[in-house]
CSV table of N, CA and C in Angstrom, one decimal:
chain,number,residue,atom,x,y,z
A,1,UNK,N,16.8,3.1,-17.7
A,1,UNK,CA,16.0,1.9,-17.7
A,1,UNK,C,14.8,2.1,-16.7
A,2,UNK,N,13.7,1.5,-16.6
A,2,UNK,CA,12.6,1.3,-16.1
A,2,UNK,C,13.1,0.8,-14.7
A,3,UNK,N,13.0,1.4,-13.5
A,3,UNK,CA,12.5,1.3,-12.0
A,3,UNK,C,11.6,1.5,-11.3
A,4,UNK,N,11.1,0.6,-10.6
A,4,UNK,CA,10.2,0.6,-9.4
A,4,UNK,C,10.5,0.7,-8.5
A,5,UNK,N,10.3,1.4,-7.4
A,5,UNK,CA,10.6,1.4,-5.7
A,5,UNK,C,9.2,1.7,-5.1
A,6,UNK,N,9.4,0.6,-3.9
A,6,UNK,CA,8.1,0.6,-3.7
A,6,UNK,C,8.4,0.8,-2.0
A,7,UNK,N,7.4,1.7,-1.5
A,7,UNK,CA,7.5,2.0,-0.1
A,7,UNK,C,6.4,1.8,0.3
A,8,UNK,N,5.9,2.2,1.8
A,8,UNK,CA,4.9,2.5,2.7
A,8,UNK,C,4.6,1.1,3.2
A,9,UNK,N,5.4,-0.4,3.1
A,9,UNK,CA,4.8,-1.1,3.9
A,9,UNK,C,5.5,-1.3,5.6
A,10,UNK,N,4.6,-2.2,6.4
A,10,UNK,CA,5.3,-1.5,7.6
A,10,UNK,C,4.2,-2.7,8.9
A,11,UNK,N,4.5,-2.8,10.2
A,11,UNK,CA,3.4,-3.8,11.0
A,11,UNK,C,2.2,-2.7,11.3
A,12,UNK,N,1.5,-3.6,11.2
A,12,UNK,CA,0.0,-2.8,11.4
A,12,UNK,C,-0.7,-4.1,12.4
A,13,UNK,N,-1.6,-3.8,13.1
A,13,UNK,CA,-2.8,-4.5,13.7
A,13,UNK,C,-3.7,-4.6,12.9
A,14,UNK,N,-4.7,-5.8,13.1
A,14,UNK,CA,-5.6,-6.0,12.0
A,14,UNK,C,-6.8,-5.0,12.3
A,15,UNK,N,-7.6,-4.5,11.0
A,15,UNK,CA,-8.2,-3.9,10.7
A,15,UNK,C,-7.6,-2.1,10.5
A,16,UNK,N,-6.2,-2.2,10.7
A,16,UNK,CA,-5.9,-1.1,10.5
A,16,UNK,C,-5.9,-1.1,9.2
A,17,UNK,N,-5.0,0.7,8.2
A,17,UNK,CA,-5.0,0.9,7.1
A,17,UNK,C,-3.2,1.4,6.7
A,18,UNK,N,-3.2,0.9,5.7
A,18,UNK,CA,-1.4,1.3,5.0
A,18,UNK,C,-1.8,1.5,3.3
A,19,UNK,N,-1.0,2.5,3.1
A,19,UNK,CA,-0.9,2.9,1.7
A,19,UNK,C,0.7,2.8,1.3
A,20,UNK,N,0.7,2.2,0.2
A,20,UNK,CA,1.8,1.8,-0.5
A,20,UNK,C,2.0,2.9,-1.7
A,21,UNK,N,3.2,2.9,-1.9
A,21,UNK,CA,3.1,4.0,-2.9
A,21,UNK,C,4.5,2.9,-3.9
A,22,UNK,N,4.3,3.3,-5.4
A,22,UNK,CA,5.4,3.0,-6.0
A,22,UNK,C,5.6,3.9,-7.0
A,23,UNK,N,7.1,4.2,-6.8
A,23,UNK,CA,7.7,5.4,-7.5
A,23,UNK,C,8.6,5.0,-9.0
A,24,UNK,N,8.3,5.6,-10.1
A,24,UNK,CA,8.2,4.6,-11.7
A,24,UNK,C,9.2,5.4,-12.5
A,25,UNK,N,10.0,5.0,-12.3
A,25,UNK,CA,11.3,5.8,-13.8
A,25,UNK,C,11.9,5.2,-14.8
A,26,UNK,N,12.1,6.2,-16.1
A,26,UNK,CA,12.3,6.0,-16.6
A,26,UNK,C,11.5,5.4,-17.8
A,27,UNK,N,10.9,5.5,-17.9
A,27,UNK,CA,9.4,5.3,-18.9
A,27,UNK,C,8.2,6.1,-18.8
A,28,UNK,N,7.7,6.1,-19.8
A,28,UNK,CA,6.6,6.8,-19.6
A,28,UNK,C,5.7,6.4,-19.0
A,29,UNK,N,5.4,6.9,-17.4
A,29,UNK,CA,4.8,6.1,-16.9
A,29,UNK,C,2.9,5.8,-17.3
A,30,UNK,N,2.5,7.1,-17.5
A,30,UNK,CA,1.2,7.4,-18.0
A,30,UNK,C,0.4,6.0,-19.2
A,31,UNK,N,1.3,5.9,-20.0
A,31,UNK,CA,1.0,4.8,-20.8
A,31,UNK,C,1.3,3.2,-20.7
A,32,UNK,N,2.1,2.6,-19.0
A,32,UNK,CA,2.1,1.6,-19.1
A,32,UNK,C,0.8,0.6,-18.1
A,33,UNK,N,0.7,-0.5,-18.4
A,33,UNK,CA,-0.2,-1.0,-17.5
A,33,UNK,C,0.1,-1.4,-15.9
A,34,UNK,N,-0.4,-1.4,-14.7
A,34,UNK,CA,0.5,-1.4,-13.6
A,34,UNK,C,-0.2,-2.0,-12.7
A,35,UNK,N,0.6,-2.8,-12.1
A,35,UNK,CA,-0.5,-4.1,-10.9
A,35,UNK,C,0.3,-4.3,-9.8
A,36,UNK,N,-0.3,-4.5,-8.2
A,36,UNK,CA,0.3,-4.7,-7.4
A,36,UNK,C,0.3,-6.2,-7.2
A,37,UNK,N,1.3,-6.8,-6.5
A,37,UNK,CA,1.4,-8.1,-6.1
A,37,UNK,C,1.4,-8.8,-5.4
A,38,UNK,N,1.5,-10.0,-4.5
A,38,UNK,CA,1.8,-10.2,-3.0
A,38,UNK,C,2.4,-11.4,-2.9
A,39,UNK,N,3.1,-12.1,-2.3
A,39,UNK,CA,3.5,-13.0,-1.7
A,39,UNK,C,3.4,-13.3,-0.5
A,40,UNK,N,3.4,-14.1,0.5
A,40,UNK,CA,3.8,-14.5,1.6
A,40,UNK,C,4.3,-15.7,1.6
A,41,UNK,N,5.1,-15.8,2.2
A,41,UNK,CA,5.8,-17.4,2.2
A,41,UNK,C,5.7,-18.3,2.6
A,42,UNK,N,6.2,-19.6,1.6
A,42,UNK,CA,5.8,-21.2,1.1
A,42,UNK,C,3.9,-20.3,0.3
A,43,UNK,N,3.9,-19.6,-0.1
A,43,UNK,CA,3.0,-19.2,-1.3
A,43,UNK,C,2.9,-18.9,-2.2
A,44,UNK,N,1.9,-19.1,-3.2
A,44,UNK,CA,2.7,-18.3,-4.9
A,44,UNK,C,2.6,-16.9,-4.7
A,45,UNK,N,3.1,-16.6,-5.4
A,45,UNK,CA,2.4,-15.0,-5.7
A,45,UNK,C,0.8,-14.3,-6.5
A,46,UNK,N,0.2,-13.8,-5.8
A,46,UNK,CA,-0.6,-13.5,-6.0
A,46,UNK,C,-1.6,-11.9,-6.7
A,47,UNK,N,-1.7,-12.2,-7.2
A,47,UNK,CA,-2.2,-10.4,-8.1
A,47,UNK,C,-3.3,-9.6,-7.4
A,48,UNK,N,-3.2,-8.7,-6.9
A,48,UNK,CA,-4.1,-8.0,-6.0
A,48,UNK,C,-4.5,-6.9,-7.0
A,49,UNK,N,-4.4,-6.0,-7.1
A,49,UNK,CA,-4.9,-5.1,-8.2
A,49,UNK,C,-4.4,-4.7,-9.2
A,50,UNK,N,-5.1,-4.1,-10.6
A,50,UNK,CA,-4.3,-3.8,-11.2
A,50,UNK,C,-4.4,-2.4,-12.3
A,51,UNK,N,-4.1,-1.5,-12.8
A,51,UNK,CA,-4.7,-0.2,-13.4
A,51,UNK,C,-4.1,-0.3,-14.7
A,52,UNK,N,-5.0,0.0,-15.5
A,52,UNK,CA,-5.2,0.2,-17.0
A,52,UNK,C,-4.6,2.0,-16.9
A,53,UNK,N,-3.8,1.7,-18.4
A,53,UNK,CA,-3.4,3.4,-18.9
A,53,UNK,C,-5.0,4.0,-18.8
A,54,UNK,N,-5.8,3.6,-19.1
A,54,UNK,CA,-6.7,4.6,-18.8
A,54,UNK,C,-7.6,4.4,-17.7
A,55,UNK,N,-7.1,3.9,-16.4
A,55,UNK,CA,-7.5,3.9,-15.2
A,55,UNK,C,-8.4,3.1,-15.0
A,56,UNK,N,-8.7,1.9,-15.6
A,56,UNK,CA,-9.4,1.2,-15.8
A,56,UNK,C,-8.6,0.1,-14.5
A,57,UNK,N,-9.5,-0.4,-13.0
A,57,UNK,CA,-9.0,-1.3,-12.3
A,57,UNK,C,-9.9,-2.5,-12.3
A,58,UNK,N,-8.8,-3.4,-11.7
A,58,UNK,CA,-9.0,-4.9,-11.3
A,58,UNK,C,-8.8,-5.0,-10.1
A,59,UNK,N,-9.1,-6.1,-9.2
A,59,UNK,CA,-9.0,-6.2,-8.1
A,59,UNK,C,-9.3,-8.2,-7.7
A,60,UNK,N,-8.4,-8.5,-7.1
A,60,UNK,CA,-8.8,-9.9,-6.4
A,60,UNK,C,-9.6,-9.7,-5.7
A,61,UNK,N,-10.6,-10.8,-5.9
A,61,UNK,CA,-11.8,-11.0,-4.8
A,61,UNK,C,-11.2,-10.7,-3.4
A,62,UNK,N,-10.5,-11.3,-3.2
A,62,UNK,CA,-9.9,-11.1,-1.7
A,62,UNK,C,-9.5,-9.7,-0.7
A,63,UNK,N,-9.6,-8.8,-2.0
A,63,UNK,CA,-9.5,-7.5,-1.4
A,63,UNK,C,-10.6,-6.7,-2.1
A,64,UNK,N,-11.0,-6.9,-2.6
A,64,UNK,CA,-12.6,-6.5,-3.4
A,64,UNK,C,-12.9,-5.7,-2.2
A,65,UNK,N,-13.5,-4.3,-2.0
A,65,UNK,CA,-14.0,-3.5,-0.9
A,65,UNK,C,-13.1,-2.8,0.6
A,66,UNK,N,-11.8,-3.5,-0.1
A,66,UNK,CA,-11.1,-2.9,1.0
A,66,UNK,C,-9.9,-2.5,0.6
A,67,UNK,N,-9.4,-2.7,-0.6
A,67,UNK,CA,-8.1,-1.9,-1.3
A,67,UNK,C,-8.6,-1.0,-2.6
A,68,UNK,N,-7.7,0.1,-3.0
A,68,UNK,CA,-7.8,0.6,-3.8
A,68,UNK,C,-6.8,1.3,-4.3
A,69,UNK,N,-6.6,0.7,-5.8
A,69,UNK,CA,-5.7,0.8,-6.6
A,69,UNK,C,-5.6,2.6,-7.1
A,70,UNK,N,-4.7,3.1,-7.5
A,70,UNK,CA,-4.5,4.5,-7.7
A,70,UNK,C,-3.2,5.1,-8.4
A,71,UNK,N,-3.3,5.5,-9.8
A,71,UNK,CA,-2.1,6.1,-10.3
A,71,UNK,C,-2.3,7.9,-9.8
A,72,UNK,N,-1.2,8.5,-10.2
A,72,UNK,CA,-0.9,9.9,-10.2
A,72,UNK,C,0.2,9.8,-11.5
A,73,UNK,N,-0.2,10.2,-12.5
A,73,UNK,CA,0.7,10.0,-13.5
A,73,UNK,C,1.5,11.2,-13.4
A,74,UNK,N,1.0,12.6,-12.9
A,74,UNK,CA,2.0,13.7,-12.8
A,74,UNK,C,3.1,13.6,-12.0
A,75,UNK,N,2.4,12.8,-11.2
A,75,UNK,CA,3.9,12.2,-10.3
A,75,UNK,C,4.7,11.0,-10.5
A,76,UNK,N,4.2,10.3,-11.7
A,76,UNK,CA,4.9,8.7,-11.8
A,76,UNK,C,4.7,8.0,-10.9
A,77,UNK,N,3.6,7.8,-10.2
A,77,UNK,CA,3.4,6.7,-8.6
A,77,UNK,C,2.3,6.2,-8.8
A,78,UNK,N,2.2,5.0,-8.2
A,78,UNK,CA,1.3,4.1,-8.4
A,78,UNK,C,0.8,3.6,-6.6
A,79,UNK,N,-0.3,3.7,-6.5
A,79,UNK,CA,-0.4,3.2,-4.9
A,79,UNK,C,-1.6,2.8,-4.7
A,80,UNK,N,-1.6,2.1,-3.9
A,80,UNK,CA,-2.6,0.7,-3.2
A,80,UNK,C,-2.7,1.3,-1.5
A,81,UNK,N,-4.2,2.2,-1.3
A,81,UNK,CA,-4.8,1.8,-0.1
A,81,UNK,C,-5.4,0.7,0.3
A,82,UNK,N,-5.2,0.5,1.4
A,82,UNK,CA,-5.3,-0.8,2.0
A,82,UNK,C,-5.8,-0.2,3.5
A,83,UNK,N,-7.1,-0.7,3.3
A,83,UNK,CA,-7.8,-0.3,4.4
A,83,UNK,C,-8.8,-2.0,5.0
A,84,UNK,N,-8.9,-1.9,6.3
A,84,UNK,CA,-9.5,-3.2,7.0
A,84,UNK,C,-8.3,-4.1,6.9
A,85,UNK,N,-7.2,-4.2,6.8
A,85,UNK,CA,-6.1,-5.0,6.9
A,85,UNK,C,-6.4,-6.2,7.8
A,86,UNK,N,-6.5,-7.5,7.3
A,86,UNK,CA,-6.4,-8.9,8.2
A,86,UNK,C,-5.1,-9.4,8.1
A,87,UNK,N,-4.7,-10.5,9.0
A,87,UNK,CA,-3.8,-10.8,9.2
A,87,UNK,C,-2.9,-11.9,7.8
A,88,UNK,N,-4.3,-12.4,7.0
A,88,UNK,CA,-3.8,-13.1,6.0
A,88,UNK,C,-3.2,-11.8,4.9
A,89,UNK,N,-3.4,-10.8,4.8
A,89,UNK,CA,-2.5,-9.7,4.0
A,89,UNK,C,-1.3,-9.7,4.3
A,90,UNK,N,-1.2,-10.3,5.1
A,90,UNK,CA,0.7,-10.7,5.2
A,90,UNK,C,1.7,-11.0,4.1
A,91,UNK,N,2.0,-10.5,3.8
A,91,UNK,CA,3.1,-10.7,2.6
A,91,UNK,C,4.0,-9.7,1.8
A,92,UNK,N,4.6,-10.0,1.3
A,92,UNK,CA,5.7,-9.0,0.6
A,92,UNK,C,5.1,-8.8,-0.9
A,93,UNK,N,4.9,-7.3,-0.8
A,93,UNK,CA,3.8,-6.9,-1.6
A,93,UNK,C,5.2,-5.9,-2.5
A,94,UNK,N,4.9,-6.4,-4.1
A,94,UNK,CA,5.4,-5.6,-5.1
A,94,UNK,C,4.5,-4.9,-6.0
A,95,UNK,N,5.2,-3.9,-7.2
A,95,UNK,CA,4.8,-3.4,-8.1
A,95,UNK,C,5.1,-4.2,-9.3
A,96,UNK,N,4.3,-3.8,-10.6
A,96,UNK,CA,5.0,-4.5,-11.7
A,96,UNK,C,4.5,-3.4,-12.7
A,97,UNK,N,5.0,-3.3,-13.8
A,97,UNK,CA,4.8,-2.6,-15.1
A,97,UNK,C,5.1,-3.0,-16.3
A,98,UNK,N,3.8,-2.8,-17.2
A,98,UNK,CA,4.3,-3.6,-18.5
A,98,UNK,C,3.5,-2.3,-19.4
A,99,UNK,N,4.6,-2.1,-20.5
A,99,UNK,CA,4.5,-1.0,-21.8
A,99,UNK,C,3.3,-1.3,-22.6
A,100,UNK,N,2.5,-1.9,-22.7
A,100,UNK,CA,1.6,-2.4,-23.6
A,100,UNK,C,0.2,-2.8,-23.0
A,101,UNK,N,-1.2,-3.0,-24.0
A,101,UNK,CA,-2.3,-3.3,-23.1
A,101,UNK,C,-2.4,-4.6,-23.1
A,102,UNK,N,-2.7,-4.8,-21.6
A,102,UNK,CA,-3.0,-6.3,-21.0
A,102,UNK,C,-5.2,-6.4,-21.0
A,103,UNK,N,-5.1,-7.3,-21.8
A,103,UNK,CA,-6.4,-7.7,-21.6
A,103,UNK,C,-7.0,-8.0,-19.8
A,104,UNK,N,-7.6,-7.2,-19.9
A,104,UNK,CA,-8.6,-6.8,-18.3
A,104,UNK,C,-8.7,-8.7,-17.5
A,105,UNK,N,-9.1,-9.4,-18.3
A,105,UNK,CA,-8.9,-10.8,-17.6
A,105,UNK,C,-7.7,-11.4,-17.3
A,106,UNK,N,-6.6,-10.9,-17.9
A,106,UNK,CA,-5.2,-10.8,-17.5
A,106,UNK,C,-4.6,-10.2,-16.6
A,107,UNK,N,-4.9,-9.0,-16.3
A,107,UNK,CA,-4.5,-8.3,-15.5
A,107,UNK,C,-4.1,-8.5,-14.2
A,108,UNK,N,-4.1,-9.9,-13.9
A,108,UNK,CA,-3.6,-9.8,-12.5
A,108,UNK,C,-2.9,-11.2,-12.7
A,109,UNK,N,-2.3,-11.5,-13.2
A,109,UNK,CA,-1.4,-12.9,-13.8
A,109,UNK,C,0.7,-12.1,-14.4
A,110,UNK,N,1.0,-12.2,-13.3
A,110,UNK,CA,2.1,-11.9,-13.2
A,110,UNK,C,3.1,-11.8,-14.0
A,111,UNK,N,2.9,-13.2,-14.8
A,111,UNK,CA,3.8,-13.4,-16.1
A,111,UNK,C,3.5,-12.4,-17.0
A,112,UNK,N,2.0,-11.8,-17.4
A,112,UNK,CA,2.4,-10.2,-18.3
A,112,UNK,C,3.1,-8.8,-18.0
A,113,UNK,N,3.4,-9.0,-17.2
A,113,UNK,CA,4.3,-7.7,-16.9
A,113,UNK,C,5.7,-8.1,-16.7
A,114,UNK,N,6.4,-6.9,-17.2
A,114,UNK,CA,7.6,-7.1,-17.5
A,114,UNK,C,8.8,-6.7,-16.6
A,115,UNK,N,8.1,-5.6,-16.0
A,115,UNK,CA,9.0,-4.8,-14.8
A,115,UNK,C,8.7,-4.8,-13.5
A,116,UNK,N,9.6,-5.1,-12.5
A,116,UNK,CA,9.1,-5.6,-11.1
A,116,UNK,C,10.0,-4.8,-10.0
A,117,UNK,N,9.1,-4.3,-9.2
A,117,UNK,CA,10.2,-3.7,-8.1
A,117,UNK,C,10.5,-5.0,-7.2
A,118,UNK,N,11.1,-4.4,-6.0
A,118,UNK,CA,12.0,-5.4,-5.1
A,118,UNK,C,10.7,-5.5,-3.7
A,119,UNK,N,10.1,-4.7,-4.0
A,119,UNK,CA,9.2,-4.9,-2.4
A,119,UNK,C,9.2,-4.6,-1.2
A,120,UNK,N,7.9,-4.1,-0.7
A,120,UNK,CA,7.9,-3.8,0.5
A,120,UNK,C,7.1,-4.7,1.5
A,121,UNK,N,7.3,-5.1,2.8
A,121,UNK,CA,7.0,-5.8,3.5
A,121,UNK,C,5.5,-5.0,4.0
A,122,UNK,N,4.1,-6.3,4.3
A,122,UNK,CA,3.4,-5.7,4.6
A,122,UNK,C,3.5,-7.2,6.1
A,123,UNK,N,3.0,-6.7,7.3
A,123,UNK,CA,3.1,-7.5,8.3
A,123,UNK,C,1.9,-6.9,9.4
A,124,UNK,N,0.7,-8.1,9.4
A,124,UNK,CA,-0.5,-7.3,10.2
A,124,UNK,C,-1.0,-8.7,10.7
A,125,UNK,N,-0.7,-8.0,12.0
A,125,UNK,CA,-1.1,-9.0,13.2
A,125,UNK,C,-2.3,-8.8,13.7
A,126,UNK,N,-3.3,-10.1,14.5
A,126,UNK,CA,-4.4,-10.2,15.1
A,126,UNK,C,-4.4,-9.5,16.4
């Protein structure tokens, strides 16, 4: 069955940098669509980036110029640098995957993906 495990989150100071990596089994990873996520709490969840099977990304304004989305399909991983980190990037940041193409203005609306890892904590203080 399809899993995600998602590593590399961790406390950082602000304006530092963290790379998340998520590790994808069990499917073909190359062909599904793949978006990182965030929460922080009492907040919704929110879609930060997201990569097309053919590497086509998205990105929330809010990280527009300072994250960047990145598959390695030879390796099955999916990762998000995250560089200039503020304090509102606080949140518990997942992966998701979905088998099929998500229209580009979709792409970061949660409900189209099908598969969700469990999360890694990101925590960056002032």
């Amino acid at each position: 069955q399809v899993q995600l495990v998602e590593s590399g989150g961790g406390s950082v100071q602000s304006g530092e940098s963290l790379r998340l990596s998520c590790a994808a089994s069990g499917y073909t990873f190359s062909a599904y669509s793949m978006g990182w996520f965030r929460q922080a709490p009492g907040k919704e969840r929110e879609g930060v980036a997201a990569i097309g099977s053919d590497g086509s990304t998205r990105y929330a304004t809010s990280v527009k110029g300072r994250f960047t989305i990145s598959r390695d399909n030879a390796k099955n991983t999916l990762y998000l640098q995250m560089n200039g980190l503020k304090p509102e990037d606080t949140a518990m940041y997942s992966c998701a995957a979905r088998g099929s193409y998500i229209w580009p203005e979709r792409r970061l609306t949660g409900n189209e993906y099908a598969y969700w890892g469990q999360g890694t904590q990101v925590t960056v203080s002032s």
